[in-house]
Coordinates of C-alpha atoms in Angstrom, one line a residue:
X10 CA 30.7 -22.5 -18.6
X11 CA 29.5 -19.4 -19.8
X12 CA 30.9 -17.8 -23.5
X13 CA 33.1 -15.0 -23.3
X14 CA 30.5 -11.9 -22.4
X15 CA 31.7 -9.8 -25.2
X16 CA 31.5 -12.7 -28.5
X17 CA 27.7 -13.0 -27.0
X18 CA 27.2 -9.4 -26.9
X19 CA 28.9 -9.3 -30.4
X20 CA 25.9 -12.0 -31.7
X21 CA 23.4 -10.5 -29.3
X22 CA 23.0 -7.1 -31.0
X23 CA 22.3 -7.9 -34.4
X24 CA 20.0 -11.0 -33.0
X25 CA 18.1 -8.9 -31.3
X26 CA 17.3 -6.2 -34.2
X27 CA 16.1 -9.0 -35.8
X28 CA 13.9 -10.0 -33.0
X29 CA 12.2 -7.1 -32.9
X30 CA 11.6 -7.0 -36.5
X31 CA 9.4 -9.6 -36.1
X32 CA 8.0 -8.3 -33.2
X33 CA 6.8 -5.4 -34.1
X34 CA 5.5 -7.6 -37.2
X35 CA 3.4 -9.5 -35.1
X36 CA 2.1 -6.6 -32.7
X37 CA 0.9 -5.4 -35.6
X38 CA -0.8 -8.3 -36.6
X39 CA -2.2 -8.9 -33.7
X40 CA -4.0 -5.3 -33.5
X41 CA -5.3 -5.7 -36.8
X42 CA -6.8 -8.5 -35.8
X43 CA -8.1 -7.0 -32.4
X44 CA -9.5 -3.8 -34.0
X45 CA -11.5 -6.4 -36.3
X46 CA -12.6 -8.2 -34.0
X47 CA -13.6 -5.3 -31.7
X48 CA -11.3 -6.5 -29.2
X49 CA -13.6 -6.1 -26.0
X50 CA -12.6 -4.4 -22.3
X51 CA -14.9 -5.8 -19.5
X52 CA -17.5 -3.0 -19.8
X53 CA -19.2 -1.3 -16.2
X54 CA -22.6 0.3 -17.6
X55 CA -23.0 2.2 -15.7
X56 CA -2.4 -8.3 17.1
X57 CA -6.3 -9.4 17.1
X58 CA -6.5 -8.3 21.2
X59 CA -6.0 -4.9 19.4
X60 CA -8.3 -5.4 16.5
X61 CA -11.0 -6.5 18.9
X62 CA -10.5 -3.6 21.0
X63 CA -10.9 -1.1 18.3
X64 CA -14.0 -2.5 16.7
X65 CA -15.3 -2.6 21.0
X66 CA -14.7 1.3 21.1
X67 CA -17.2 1.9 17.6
X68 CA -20.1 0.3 19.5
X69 CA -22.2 -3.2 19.9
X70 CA -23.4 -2.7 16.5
X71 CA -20.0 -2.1 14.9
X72 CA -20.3 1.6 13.9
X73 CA -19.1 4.7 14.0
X74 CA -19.9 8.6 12.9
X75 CA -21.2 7.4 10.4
X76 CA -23.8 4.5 9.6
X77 CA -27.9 4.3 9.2
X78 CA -29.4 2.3 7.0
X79 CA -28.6 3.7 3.1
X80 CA -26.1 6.7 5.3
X81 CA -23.0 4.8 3.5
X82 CA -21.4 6.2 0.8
X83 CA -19.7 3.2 -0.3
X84 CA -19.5 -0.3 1.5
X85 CA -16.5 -2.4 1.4
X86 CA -16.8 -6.4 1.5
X87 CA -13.3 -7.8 2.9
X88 CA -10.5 -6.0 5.1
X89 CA -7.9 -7.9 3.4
X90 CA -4.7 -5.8 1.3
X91 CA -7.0 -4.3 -1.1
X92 CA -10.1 -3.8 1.1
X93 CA -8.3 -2.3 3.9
X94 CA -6.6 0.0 1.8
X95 CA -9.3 1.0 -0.3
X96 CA -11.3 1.2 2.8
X97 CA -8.6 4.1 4.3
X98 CA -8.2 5.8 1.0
X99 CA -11.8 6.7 0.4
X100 CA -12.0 7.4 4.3
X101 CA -9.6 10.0 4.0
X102 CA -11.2 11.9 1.1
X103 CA -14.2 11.8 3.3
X104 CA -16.3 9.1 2.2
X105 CA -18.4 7.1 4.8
X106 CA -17.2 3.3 4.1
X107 CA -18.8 0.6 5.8
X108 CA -16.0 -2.6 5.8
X109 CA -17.6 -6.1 6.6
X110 CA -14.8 -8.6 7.1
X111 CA -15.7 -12.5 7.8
X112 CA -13.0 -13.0 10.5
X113 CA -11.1 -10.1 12.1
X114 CA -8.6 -11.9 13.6
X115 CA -5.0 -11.9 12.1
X116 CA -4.9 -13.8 8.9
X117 CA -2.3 -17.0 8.4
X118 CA -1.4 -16.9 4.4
X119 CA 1.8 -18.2 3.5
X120 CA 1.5 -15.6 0.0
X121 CA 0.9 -12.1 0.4
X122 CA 4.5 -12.0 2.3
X123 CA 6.4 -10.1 -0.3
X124 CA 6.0 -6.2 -1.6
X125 CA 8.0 -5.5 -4.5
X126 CA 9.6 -1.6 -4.7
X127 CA 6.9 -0.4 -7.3
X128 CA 4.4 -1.6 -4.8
X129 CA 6.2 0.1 -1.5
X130 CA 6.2 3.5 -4.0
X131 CA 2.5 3.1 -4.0
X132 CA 2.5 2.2 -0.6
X133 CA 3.9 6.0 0.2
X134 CA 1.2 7.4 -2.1
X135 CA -1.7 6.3 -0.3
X136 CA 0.0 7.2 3.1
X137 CA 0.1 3.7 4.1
X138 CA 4.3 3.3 5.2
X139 CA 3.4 3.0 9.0
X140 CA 1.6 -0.2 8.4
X141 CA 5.2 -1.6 7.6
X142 CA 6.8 -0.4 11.3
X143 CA 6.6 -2.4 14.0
X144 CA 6.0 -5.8 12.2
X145 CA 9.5 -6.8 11.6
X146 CA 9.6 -5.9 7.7
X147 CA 12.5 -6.9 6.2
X148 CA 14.0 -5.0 3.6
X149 CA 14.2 -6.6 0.4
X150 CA 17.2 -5.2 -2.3
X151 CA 16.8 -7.7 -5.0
X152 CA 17.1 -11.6 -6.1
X153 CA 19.4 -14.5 -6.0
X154 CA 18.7 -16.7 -9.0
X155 CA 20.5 -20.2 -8.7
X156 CA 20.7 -23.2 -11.1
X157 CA 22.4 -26.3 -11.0
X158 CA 25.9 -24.9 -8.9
X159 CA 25.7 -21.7 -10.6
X160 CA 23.8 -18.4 -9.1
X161 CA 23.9 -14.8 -9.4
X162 CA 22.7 -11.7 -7.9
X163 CA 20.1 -9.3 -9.2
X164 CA 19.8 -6.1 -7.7
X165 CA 16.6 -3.8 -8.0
X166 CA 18.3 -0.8 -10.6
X167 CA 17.1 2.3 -7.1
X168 CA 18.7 4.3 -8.8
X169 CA 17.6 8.0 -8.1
X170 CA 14.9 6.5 -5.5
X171 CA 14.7 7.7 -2.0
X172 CA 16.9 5.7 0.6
X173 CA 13.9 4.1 2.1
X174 CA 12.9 2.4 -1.2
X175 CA 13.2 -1.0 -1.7
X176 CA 11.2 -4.3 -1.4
X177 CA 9.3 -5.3 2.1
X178 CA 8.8 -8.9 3.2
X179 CA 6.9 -9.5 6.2
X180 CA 3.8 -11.6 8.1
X181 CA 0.7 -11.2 6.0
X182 CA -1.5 -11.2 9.0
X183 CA 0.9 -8.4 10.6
X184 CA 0.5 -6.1 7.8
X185 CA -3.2 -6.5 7.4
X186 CA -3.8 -5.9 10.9
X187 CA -2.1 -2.7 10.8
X188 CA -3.8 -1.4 7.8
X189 CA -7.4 -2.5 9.6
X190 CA -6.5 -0.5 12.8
X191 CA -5.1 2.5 10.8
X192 CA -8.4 2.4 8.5
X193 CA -10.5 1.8 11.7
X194 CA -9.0 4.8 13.0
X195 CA -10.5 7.5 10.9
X196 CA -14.2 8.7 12.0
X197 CA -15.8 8.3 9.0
X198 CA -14.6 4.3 8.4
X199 CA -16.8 1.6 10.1
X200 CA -15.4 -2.3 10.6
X201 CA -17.8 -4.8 11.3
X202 CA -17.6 -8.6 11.3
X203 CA -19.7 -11.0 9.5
X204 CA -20.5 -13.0 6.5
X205 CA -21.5 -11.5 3.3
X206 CA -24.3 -13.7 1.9
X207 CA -25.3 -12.0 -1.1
X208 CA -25.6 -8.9 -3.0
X209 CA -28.7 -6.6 -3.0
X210 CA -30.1 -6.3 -6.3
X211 CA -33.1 -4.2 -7.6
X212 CA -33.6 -3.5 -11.4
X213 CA -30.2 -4.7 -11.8
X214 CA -28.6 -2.4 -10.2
X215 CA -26.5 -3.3 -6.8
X216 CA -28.1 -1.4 -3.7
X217 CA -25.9 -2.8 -1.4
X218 CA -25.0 -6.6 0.6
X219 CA -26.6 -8.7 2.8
X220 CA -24.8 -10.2 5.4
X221 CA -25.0 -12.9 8.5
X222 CA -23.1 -11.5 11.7
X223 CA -21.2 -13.4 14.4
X224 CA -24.3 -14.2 16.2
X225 CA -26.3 -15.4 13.5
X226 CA -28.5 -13.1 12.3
X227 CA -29.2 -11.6 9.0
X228 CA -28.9 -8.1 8.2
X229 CA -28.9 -5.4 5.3
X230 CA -26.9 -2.5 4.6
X231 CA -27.1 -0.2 1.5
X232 CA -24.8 2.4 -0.6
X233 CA -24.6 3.8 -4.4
X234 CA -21.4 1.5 -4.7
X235 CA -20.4 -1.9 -3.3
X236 CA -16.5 -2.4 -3.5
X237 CA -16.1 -6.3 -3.5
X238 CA -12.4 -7.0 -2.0
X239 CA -13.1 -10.7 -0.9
X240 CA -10.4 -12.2 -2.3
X241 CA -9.3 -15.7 -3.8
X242 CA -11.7 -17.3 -2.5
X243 CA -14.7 -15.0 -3.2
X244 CA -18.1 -16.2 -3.1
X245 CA -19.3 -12.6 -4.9
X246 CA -17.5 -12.4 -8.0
X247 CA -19.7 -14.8 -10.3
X248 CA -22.5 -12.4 -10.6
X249 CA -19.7 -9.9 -11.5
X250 CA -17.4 -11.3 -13.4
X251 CA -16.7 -13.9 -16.3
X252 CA -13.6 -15.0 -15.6
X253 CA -12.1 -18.5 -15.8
X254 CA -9.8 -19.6 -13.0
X255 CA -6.8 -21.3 -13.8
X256 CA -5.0 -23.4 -10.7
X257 CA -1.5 -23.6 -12.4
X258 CA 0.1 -25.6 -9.1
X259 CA 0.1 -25.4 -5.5
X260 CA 2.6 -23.4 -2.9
X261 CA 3.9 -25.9 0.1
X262 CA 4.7 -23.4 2.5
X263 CA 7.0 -24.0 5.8
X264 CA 8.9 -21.5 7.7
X265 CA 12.8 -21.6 8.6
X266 CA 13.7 -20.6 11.5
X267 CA 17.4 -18.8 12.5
X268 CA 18.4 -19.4 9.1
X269 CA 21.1 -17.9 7.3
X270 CA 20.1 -17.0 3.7
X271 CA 23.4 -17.2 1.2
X272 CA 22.3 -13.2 -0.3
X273 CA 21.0 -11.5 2.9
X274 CA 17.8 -9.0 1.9
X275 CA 17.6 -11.0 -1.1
X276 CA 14.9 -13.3 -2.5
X277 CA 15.9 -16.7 -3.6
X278 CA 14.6 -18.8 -7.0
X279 CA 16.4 -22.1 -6.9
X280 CA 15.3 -23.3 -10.6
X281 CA 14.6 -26.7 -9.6
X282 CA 13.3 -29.9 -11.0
X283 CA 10.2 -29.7 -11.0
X284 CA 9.3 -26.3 -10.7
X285 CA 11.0 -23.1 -9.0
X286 CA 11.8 -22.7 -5.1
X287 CA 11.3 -19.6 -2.7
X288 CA 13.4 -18.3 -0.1
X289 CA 12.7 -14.8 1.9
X290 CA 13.2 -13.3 4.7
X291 CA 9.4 -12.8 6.6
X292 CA 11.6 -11.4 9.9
X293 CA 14.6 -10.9 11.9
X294 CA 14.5 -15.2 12.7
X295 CA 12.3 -16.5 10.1
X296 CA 12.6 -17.6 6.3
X297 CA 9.8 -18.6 4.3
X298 CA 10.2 -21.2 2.1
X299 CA 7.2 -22.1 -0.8
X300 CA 8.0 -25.3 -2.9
X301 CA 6.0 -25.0 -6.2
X302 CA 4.0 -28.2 -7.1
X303 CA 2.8 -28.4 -10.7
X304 CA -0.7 -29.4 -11.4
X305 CA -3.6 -29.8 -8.5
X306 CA -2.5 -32.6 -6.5
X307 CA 0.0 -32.3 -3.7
X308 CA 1.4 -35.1 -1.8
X309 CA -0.5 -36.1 1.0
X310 CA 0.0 -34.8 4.6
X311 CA -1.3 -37.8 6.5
X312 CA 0.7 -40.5 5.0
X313 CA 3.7 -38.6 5.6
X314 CA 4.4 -38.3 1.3
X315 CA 4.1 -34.7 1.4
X316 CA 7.4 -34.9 4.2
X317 CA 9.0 -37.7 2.4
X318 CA 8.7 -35.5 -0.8
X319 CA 10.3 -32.3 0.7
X320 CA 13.2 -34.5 2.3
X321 CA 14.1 -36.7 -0.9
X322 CA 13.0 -34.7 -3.8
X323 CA 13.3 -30.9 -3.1
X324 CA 16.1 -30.6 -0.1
X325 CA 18.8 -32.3 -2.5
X326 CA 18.3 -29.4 -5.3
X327 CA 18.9 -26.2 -2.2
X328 CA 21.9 -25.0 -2.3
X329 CA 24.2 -26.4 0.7
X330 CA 23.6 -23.8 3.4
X331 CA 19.7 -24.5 3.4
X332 CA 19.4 -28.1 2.7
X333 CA 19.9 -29.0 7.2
X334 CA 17.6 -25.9 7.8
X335 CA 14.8 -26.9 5.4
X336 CA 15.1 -30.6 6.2
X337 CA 14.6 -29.2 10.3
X338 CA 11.4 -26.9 9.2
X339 CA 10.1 -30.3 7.5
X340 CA 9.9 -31.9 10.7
X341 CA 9.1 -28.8 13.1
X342 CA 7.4 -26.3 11.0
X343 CA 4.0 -26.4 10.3
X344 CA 3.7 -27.5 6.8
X345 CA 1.1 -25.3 4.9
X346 CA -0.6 -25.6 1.1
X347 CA -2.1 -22.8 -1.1
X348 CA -3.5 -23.3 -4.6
X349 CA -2.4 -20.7 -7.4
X350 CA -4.7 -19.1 -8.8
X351 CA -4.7 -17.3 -12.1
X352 CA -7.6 -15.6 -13.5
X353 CA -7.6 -12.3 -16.4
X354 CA -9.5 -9.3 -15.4
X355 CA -12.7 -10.0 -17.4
X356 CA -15.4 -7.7 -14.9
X357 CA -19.4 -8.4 -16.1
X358 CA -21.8 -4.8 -16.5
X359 CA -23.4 -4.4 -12.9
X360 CA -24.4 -1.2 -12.2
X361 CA -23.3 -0.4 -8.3
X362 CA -20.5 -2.9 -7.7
X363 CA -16.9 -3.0 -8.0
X364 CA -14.3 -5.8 -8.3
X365 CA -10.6 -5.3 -6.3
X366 CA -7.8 -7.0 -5.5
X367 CA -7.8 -10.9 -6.1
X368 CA -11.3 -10.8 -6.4
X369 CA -10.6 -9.4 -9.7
X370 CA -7.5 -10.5 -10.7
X371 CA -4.9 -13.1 -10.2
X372 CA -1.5 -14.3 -11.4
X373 CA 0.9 -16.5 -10.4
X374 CA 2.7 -15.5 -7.2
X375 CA 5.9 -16.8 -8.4
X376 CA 7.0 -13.2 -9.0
X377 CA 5.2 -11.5 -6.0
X378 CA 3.4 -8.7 -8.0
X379 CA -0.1 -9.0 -6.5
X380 CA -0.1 -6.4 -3.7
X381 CA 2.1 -4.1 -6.1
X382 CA -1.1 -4.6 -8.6
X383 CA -3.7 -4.1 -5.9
X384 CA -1.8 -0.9 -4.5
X385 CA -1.7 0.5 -7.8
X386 CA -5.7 -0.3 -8.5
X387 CA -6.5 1.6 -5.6
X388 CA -4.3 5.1 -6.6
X389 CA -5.9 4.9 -10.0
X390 CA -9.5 4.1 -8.6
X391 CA -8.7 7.1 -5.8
X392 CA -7.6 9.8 -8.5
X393 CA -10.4 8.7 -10.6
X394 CA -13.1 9.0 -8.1
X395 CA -11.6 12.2 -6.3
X396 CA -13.5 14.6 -8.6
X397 CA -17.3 12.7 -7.8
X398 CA -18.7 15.1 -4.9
X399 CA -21.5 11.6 -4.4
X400 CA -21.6 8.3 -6.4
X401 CA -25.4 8.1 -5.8
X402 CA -26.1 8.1 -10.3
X403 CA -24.9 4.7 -10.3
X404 CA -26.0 4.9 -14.5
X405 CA -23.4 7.3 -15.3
X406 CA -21.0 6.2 -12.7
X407 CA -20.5 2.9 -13.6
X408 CA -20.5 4.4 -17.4
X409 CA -17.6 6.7 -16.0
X410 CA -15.9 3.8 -14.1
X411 CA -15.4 1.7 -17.3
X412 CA -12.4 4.0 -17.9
X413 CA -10.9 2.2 -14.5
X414 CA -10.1 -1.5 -16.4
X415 CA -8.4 0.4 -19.2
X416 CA -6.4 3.2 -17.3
X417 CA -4.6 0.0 -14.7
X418 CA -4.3 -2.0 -17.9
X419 CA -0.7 -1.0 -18.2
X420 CA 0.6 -2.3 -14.9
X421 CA -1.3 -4.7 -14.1
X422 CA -1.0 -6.5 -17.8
X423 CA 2.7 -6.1 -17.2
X424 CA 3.0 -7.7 -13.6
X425 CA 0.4 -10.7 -14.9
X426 CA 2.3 -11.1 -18.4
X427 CA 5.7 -11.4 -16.6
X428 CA 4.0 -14.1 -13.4
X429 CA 2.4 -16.0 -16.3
X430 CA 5.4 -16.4 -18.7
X431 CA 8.4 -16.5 -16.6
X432 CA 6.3 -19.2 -14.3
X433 CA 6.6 -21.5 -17.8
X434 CA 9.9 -20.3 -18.5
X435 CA 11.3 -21.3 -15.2
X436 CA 9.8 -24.7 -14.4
X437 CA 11.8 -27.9 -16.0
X438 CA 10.5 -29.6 -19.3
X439 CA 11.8 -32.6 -21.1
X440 CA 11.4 -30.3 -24.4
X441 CA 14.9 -29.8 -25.3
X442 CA 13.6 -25.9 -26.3
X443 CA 12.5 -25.3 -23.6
X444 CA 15.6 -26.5 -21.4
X445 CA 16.8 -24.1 -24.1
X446 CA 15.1 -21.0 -22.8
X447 CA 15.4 -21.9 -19.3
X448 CA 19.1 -21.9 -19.6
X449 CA 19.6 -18.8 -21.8
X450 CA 16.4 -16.8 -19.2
X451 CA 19.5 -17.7 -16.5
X452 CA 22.4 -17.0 -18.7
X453 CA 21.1 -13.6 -20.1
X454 CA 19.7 -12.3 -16.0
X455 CA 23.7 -13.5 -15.5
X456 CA 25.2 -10.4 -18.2
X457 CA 24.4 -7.9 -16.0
X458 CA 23.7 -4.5 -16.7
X459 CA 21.0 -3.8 -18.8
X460 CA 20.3 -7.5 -19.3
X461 CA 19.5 -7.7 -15.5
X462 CA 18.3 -4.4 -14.7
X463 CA 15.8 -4.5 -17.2
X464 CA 14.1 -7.5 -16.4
X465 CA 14.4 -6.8 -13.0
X466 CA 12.9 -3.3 -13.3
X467 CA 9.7 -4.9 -15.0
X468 CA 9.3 -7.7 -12.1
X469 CA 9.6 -5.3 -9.3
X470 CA 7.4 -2.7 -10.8
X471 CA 9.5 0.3 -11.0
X472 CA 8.8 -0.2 -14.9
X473 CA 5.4 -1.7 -15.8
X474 CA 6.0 -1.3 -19.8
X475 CA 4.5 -4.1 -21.8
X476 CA 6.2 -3.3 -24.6
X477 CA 9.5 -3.1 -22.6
X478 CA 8.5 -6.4 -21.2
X479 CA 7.7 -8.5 -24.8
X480 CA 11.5 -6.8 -26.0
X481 CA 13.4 -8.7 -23.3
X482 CA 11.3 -11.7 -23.2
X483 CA 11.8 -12.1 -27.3
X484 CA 15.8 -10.6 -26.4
X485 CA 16.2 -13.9 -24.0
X486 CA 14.7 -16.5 -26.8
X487 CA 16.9 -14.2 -29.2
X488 CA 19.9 -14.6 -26.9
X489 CA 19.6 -18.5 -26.5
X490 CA 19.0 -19.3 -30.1
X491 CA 22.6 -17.2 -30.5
X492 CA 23.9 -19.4 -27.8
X493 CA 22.8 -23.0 -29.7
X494 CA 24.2 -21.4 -33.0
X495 CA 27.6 -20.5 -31.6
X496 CA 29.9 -21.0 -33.1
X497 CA 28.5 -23.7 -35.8
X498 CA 25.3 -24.2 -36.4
X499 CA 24.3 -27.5 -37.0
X500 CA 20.8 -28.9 -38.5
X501 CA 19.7 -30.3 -35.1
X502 CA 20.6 -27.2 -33.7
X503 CA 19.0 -24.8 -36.0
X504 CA 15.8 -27.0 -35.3
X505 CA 16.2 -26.6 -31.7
X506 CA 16.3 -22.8 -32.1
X507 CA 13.2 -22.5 -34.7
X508 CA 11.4 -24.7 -31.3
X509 CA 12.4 -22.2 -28.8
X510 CA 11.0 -19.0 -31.0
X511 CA 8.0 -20.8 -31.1
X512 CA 7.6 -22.5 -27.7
X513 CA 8.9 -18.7 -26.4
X514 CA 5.3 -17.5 -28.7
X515 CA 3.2 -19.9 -27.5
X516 CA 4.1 -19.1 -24.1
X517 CA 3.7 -15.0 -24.2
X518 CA 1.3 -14.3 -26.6
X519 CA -1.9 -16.1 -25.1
X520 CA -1.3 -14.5 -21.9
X521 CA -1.2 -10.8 -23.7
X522 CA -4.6 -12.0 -25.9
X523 CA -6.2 -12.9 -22.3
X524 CA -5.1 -9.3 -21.1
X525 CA -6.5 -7.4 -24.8
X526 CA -3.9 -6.1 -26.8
X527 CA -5.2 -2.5 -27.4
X528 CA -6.2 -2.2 -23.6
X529 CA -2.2 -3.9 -22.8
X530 CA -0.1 -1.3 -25.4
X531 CA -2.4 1.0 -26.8
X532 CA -5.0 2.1 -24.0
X533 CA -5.2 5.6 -25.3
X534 CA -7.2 3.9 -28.4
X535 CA -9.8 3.0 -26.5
X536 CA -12.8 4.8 -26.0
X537 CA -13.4 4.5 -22.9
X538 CA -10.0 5.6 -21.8
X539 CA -11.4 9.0 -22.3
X540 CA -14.3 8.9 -20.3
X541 CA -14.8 11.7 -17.6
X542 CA -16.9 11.8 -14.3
X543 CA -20.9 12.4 -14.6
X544 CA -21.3 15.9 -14.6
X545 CA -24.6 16.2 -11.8
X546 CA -21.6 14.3 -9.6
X547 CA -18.9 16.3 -9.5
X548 CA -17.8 18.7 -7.0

């Protein structure tokens, strides 16, 4: 039963002063700490028929008005979200890109499927809306959270936005393929298929890749700047990057067919046992679904556990309405697994190279921020590299591009904070706290107004604030520890609450430490946020 909204808004005020008290207290403590530490930034020194028949009309060899050997301005490695976006955004401010893509053919990814509002707003500013028609998009107004018999609606706060904003859920492959054929569309953008083997190294500095096409032999292709956009899997980022990879569980993935979701355009997070559920729309007929399993190991396909898992563990936890469709899609859907992958932005100095997209960066798709992130990468790389009339001083452009980690800090730090924590927040434990804060996440997103809207806001990335961010995470610990103290506190009870501040800490503030304080909150105070474009380069 929930308390009467007005007592908990009564206790929630003053609880929440409080909370941020401390909060601020330990921002600051943390910053001290960082600025004595020299708290680092990863520094830069310096349809497939359709596919195939675009990439037929550029030539045998793959090109178009531009190419050569060393006549690219910038090459691309992987036509994925970020690669074919990045690929059409430097094509249109005249750049000669050269895209190598391992397989052209329509991708099948059961993640990927969902673009949050703040992402669809970036979407619009790189001109990329079209790649959303004619693929069945669905449109995508907000959340239904449910736990136990209990759920509740959370609408994204569009306030004030255009009618056409909202979320977009769709095909992966669908989307991609658009955005390849609208990038291979411009004259001065070049597709070609093959495997990237290496990078091209001389002195250091990356000249450009060397790749194996689709019948078998080895070439080379150069450019001042290699954009690596392989993604999860990539094969390239080890000699650019530092980063450890965390697989925090595994997406089982199966598709629902003709079924009727409880909160049409709405996302669905059942809050099950052991981990959350996902429901969305990816079409007019089809629901994904993605069961979270904890850990590496997921039940086993061939011995039918993984079935026998989904039809006696998960299915009983749905609400009503989905339990006979998912129970079908067990038996006639083809049952699909994806690690998830987390790994902090931590780039290695290489001269002439570029990390993008999940390449560089990954959280945990529970909240379905990637694409928003990679979108928003690719406006801030665009308006930073605008000014450069060549990027052939690879020195001082990489020196100039160092500014790029701390300028996306903001968003992207917001959008992995938020995966990270509320991934923890929302899977079961037998820790009474933290049943605690699961709970009081649910009850508090259940208020309403500002309580909702706020989170939601953050999640969707129509507000990518940290700071915003740590207030209603700390507000939601804040809020349960009211709800265990109502209205006698008792010993037990007090101990409870002092475990849920700190299990709510332990939680939030290693993910923020990963992402650098100073660069997360304060990017303006560092350096390199003030760095501007070599001067022989410009325009």
């Amino acid at each position: 039963m929930f308390l009467d909204p007005e007592i908990l808004r009564m206790w929630l005020v003053p609880c929440i002063s409080f909370g941020l008290a401390i909060i601020v207290v330990l921002v600051t403590m943390i910053l001290r700490a960082a600025r004595k530490t020299g708290n680092k930034v990863g520094k830069i020194i310096c349809s497939d028929k359709e596919m195939q028949d675009c990439i037929q009309t550029l030539g045998s060899d793959g090109r178009s008005g531009a190419g050569g050997r060393g006549e690219w301005d910038c090459i691309v490695v992987g036509a994925g979200v970020a690669g074919a976006a990045l690929a059409y955004t430097l094509g249109k401010d005249g750049r000669r890109v050269l895209v190598i893509e391992r397989d052209l053919s329509e991708p099948e990814r059961i993640v990927g499927e969902l673009l949050q509002p703040g992402g669809y707003l970036k979407v619009l500013e790189l001109g990329l809306e079209d790649c959303l028609e004619g693929i069945d998009a669905q449109r995508v107004l907000g959340y239904a959270l449910f736990k136990d018999d209990k759920d509740t609606k959370l609408g994204y706060p569009l306030e004030g936005q255009a009618a056409d904003v909202a979320g977009r859920s769709f095909h992966n492959g669908r989307f991609i393929q658009k955005m390849r054929m609208k990038a291979s569309s411009l004259p001065l953008v070049t597709l070609k298929q093959g495997s990237v083997l290496s990078l091209i190294e001389t002195n250091g500095v990356v000249k450009g890749v060397r790749y194996r096409s689709n019948d078998g032999k080895d070439h080379e292709e150069f450019a001042p700047i290699t954009f690596v956009c392989d993604g999860c899997f990539s094969n390239l980022r080890r000699t650019l990057c530092s980063s450890k990879i965390d697989i925090d569980s595994s997406f089982i993935g199966l598709v629902l067919e003709n079924c009727k979701l409880p909160y049409p355009n709405h996302g669905h997070v059942i809050l099950a046992d052991p981990s959350p559920i996902l429901f969305y729309p990816i079409s007019s007929t089809e629901v994904r679904c993605l069961v979270d399993v904890p850990g590496q190991k997921v039940p086993s396909v061939a011995n039918g556990e993984l079935a026998k898992y989904l039809r006696t563990i998960v299915a009983p936890q749905l609400p009503k309405l989905l339990q006979e469709p998912f129970i079908v899609a067990t038996e006639k859907s083809k049952i699909r697994t994806m690690p998830n992958k987390s790994m902090p932005a931590m780039p290695s100095p290489r001269p002439g190279a570029l990390l993008m997209g999940d390449a560089f960066n990954m959280r945990h798709p529970l909240t379905g921020g990637g694409m928003t992130v990679a979108f928003s990468d690719i406006v801030v790389l665009r308006n930073m590299l605008r000014p450069l009339k060549d990027f052939h001083d690879s020195a001082a452009l990489c020196d100039y591009l160092e500014a790029f980690y701390t300028r996306r800090k903001p968003v992207a730090s917001t959008i992995n904070t938020l995966a990270g924590a509320l991934y923890k927040v929302f899977c079961a434990s037998p820790n009474l706290a933290m049943k605690e804060m699961r709970q009081a996440c649910f009850d508090y997103l259940s208020l309403g107004g500002v309580f909702s809207s706020g989170p939601v806001a953050l999640l969707s990335g129509l507000n990518p604030r940290p700071l915003s961010l740590v207030v209603h995470f700390f507000a939601v610990a804040l809020y349960g520890v009211g709800r265990l103290l109502f209205p006698f506190p008792s010993l037990k009870r007090v101990s409870i609450g002092i475990g849920l501040i700190k299990g709510a800490s332990s939680i939030i503030f290693p993910i923020i430490k990963q992402e650098g304080v100073r660069q997360m909150f304060f990017p303006n105070m560092v350096p390199a946020y003030y760095k501007t474009p070599p001067v022989n380069a410009r325009s």
